[in-house]
Amino acid sequence: MAEDGWTECVRSLKGVILDMCGVLYDSGAGGGAPIEGSVEAVKRLKASDLQLRFCTNETQATREKFVAKLRRMGFEIDVSEVFSPAPAVVSILKQRGLRPHLLVHDDVLPEFDGVEKSDPSCVVIGDAADNFSYQNMNSAFHVLIGQEKPTLFSMGRGRYYKETDGLKLDVGAYMKALEYACDIEAEVVGKPAPMFFQSVLNDMGVQPQEVLMIGDDLVNDVGGAQQCGMKGLQVRTGKYRSAKPRSI
Amino acid sequence: MAEDGWTECVRSLKGVILDMCGVLYDSGAGGGAPIEGSVEAVKRLKASDLQLRFCTNETQATREKFVAKLRRMGFEIDVSEVFSPAPAVVSILKQRGLRPHLLVHDDVLPEFDGVEKSDPSCVVIGDAADNFSYQNMNSAFHVLIGQEKPTLFSMGRGRYYKETDGLKLDVGAYMKALEYACDIEAEVVGKPAPMFFQSVLNDMGVQPQEVLMIGDDLVNDVGGAQQCGMKGLQVRTGKYRSAKPRSI
């Protein structure tokens, strides 16, 4: 963005949405580590006139635990300010009367406590990490292939993310595996789905063009925001450095 | 195929290529079980004037062990008559001077004994079954994403196969996961790659239109054969029954 465009953009802003992993902190062993300057940046945004929300595709913990981790790192963040895919998919399941088979991280399971899971009629996958075993993938596949019209919800569609000890495959890779095996297309809940960003905008009560989305993922953060009419800005932390242009 | 077309087809035949899993036997615990009538069918084909070869995407064993298993089931098959992806990919690796990182079944590893594997410059995946862990998938991903031009060889591109205890995800699903994560396209070695079928035809010394390929997979067996100018016939065993038209 040219200098003048940028100044104009900042003047018209009423709100900012921040991606979290790779922008505020790098995930990894022991919960990860904050990125230099990010605690102070959040503090300054909160002290400004701008509305602030956090938007993450994090599905390795409940929002409560996730926010508690970030607060321990020094971030002033409340659960009500954080938007993540699990509560969004729970809302969709209830609306459509669907019973999920879950292929997710153990630590995000409590988000689905109130959801009927017997005799599953769809599959929900998240960033399941080590739970992406061959056996668990086959169990999810069996539920899908046994349905007349297989329904797969994917909490995000990221290719990979950065942990402190290197890049890790994200849920999008496993979404593609199940899509291919069953010849279906998953319904993505989370970034970059427009419905997901819209729910954040509704909560802020502002127009898309008044909001800047800041993230480290060119497709899911910047691209997704721009498709909704927001402005998008890519930081040079998180997965940015290690990503070649063709692989983002 | 209409009745007349079929009679005409059989008259002009000089050779038959048989898929193995789902045609001769169903794989599964204890090595699997022969499909009714298939031992006798192979015997009759061998007694005929037709040339006979076997063409499999099996990558859970060396050809030697695989053929020994089928001989124990009663099939009169020699190793030299069987074409499988592992020897084909070894030949390509040597031609191109590539050193593979292997994500394959333990039992197929001996096929790669003579191949230099240090400092890998490409990834080879096969039907690795339980070896498709999250950790092993990340290791393969790291090799790929670390290359300037990532090269992924996939031994087959099947969606799933049938074992005696149900359907199992095949290598194609995991190929798609790595393709998506790295934004690349895999080179498929095995059916339905035309080069693979051509190597069988060369060995038989016949023209494609003189050969009938018989398999249970509409894409990899029948479609692959037809693209090479062969005739293709789908049996109603193996994955046939459980496959809906859209999911083959």
GROMACS .gro file of C-alpha atoms in nm, chain A residues 62-217:
model
  156
   62THR     CA    1  -1.116  -2.406   2.447
   63ARG     CA    2  -1.135  -2.029   2.422
   64GLU     CA    3  -1.117  -2.009   2.801
   65LYS     CA    4  -0.789  -2.202   2.822
   66PHE     CA    5  -0.649  -2.029   2.518
   67VAL     CA    6  -0.719  -1.683   2.655
   68ALA     CA    7  -0.580  -1.783   2.998
   69LYS     CA    8  -0.256  -1.883   2.823
   70LEU     CA    9  -0.230  -1.548   2.648
   71ARG     CA   10  -0.304  -1.360   2.968
   72ARG     CA   11  -0.015  -1.547   3.131
   73MET     CA   12   0.203  -1.415   2.848
   74GLY     CA   13   0.095  -1.063   2.947
   75PHE     CA   14  -0.183  -0.991   2.695
   76GLU     CA   15  -0.491  -0.804   2.819
   77ILE     CA   16  -0.752  -1.013   2.642
   78ASP     CA   17  -1.102  -1.123   2.745
   79VAL     CA   18  -1.279  -1.436   2.621
   80SER     CA   19  -1.566  -1.225   2.485
   81GLU     CA   20  -1.324  -1.048   2.248
   82VAL     CA   21  -1.200  -1.372   2.091
   83PHE     CA   22  -1.365  -1.541   1.791
   84SER     CA   23  -1.266  -1.899   1.714
   85PRO     CA   24  -1.414  -2.177   1.497
   86ALA     CA   25  -1.536  -2.421   1.763
   87PRO     CA   26  -1.821  -2.206   1.905
   88ALA     CA   27  -1.913  -2.112   1.546
   89VAL     CA   28  -1.939  -2.476   1.435
   90VAL     CA   29  -2.138  -2.569   1.747
   91SER     CA   30  -2.388  -2.300   1.654
   92ILE     CA   31  -2.418  -2.439   1.297
   93LEU     CA   32  -2.459  -2.799   1.421
   94LYS     CA   33  -2.745  -2.693   1.648
   95GLN     CA   34  -2.914  -2.486   1.377
   96ARG     CA   35  -2.904  -2.779   1.134
   97GLY     CA   36  -2.972  -3.058   1.384
   98LEU     CA   37  -2.647  -3.240   1.300
   99ARG     CA   38  -2.464  -3.483   1.529
  100PRO     CA   39  -2.086  -3.464   1.484
  101HIS     CA   40  -1.813  -3.724   1.482
  102LEU     CA   41  -1.520  -3.519   1.614
  103LEU     CA   42  -1.163  -3.546   1.488
  104VAL     CA   43  -1.016  -3.268   1.699
  105HIS     CA   44  -0.757  -3.194   1.964
  106ASP     CA   45  -0.845  -3.340   2.307
  107ASP     CA   46  -0.820  -2.996   2.463
  108VAL     CA   47  -1.096  -2.845   2.246
  109LEU     CA   48  -1.348  -3.122   2.327
  110PRO     CA   49  -1.515  -2.927   2.613
  111GLU     CA   50  -1.643  -2.674   2.354
  112PHE     CA   51  -1.865  -2.958   2.224
  113ASP     CA   52  -1.994  -3.068   2.567
  114GLY     CA   53  -2.353  -2.966   2.501
  115VAL     CA   54  -2.371  -3.128   2.157
  116GLU     CA   55  -2.538  -3.466   2.089
  117LYS     CA   56  -2.273  -3.693   1.940
  118SER     CA   57  -2.436  -4.039   1.919
  119ASP     CA   58  -2.510  -4.189   1.576
  120PRO     CA   59  -2.308  -3.918   1.398
  121SER     CA   60  -2.447  -3.754   1.085
  122CYS     CA   61  -2.143  -3.542   0.996
  123VAL     CA   62  -1.771  -3.500   1.069
  124VAL     CA   63  -1.599  -3.201   1.228
  125ILE     CA   64  -1.221  -3.172   1.200
  126GLY     CA   65  -0.992  -2.923   1.368
  127ASP     CA   66  -0.621  -2.892   1.421
  128ALA     CA   67  -0.605  -3.235   1.584
  129ALA     CA   68  -0.223  -3.261   1.574
  130ASP     CA   69  -0.118  -3.606   1.702
  131ASN     CA   70  -0.481  -3.717   1.692
  132PHE     CA   71  -0.444  -3.719   1.310
  133SER     CA   72  -0.348  -4.089   1.326
  134TYR     CA   73  -0.429  -4.329   1.043
  135GLN     CA   74  -0.683  -4.499   1.267
  136ASN     CA   75  -0.864  -4.175   1.355
  137MET     CA   76  -0.860  -4.062   0.992
  138ASN     CA   77  -1.021  -4.394   0.892
  139SER     CA   78  -1.289  -4.354   1.161
  140ALA     CA   79  -1.380  -4.011   1.025
  141PHE     CA   80  -1.371  -4.148   0.669
  142HIS     CA   81  -1.612  -4.431   0.762
  143VAL     CA   82  -1.866  -4.187   0.906
  144LEU     CA   83  -1.848  -3.976   0.590
  145ILE     CA   84  -1.859  -4.257   0.334
  146GLY     CA   85  -2.152  -4.412   0.520
  147GLN     CA   86  -2.368  -4.102   0.464
  148GLU     CA   87  -2.579  -4.052   0.153
  149LYS     CA   88  -2.460  -3.691   0.140
  150PRO     CA   89  -2.138  -3.672   0.343
  151THR     CA   90  -2.099  -3.347   0.539
  152LEU     CA   91  -1.754  -3.241   0.654
  153PHE     CA   92  -1.691  -2.926   0.858
  154SER     CA   93  -1.333  -2.807   0.873
  155MET     CA   94  -1.235  -2.558   1.141
  156GLY     CA   95  -1.008  -2.355   0.917
  157ARG     CA   96  -0.826  -2.451   0.599
  158GLY     CA   97  -0.468  -2.354   0.684
  159ARG     CA   98  -0.185  -2.541   0.513
  160TYR     CA   99   0.058  -2.523   0.803
  161TYR     CA  100   0.153  -2.311   1.099
  162LYS     CA  101   0.470  -2.231   1.285
  163GLU     CA  102   0.551  -2.371   1.625
  164THR     CA  103   0.863  -2.279   1.818
  165ASP     CA  104   1.027  -2.600   1.691
  166GLY     CA  105   0.925  -2.560   1.326
  167LEU     CA  106   0.638  -2.576   1.078
  168LYS     CA  107   0.347  -2.812   1.143
  169LEU     CA  108   0.076  -2.940   0.909
  170ASP     CA  109  -0.253  -2.764   0.971
  171VAL     CA  110  -0.610  -2.891   0.944
  172GLY     CA  111  -0.639  -2.789   0.578
  173ALA     CA  112  -0.409  -3.071   0.468
  174TYR     CA  113  -0.627  -3.331   0.641
  175MET     CA  114  -0.942  -3.163   0.511
  176LYS     CA  115  -0.806  -3.217   0.159
  177ALA     CA  116  -0.732  -3.584   0.234
  178LEU     CA  117  -1.093  -3.650   0.342
  179GLU     CA  118  -1.236  -3.437   0.060
  180TYR     CA  119  -1.044  -3.645  -0.193
  181ALA     CA  120  -1.124  -3.982  -0.033
  182CYS     CA  121  -1.499  -3.907  -0.033
  183ASP     CA  122  -1.512  -3.683  -0.343
  184ILE     CA  123  -1.676  -3.401  -0.147
  185GLU     CA  124  -1.608  -3.039  -0.056
  186ALA     CA  125  -1.577  -2.945   0.309
  187GLU     CA  126  -1.763  -2.653   0.464
  188VAL     CA  127  -1.496  -2.432   0.618
  189VAL     CA  128  -1.584  -2.268   0.949
  190GLY     CA  129  -1.335  -2.006   1.065
  191LYS     CA  130  -1.108  -1.785   0.856
  192PRO     CA  131  -1.129  -1.722   0.559
  193ALA     CA  132  -1.504  -1.802   0.554
  194PRO     CA  133  -1.697  -1.474   0.502
  195MET     CA  134  -1.967  -1.579   0.754
  196PHE     CA  135  -1.701  -1.604   1.023
  197PHE     CA  136  -1.562  -1.255   0.963
  198GLN     CA  137  -1.917  -1.118   0.940
  199SER     CA  138  -1.996  -1.246   1.289
  200VAL     CA  139  -1.701  -1.045   1.421
  201LEU     CA  140  -1.813  -0.732   1.234
  202ASN     CA  141  -2.167  -0.775   1.371
  203ASP     CA  142  -2.026  -0.790   1.722
  204MET     CA  143  -1.826  -0.471   1.662
  205GLY     CA  144  -2.120  -0.291   1.503
  206VAL     CA  145  -1.906  -0.139   1.228
  207GLN     CA  146  -1.887  -0.155   0.849
  208PRO     CA  147  -1.625  -0.378   0.681
  209GLN     CA  148  -1.444  -0.087   0.519
  210GLU     CA  149  -1.389   0.067   0.863
  211VAL     CA  150  -1.192  -0.236   0.985
  212LEU     CA  151  -0.833  -0.350   0.942
  213MET     CA  152  -0.749  -0.720   0.974
  214ILE     CA  153  -0.389  -0.796   1.070
  215GLY     CA  154  -0.250  -1.146   1.023
  216ASP     CA  155   0.045  -1.354   0.909
  217ASP     CA  156  -0.148  -1.562   0.656
   0.00000   0.00000   0.00000
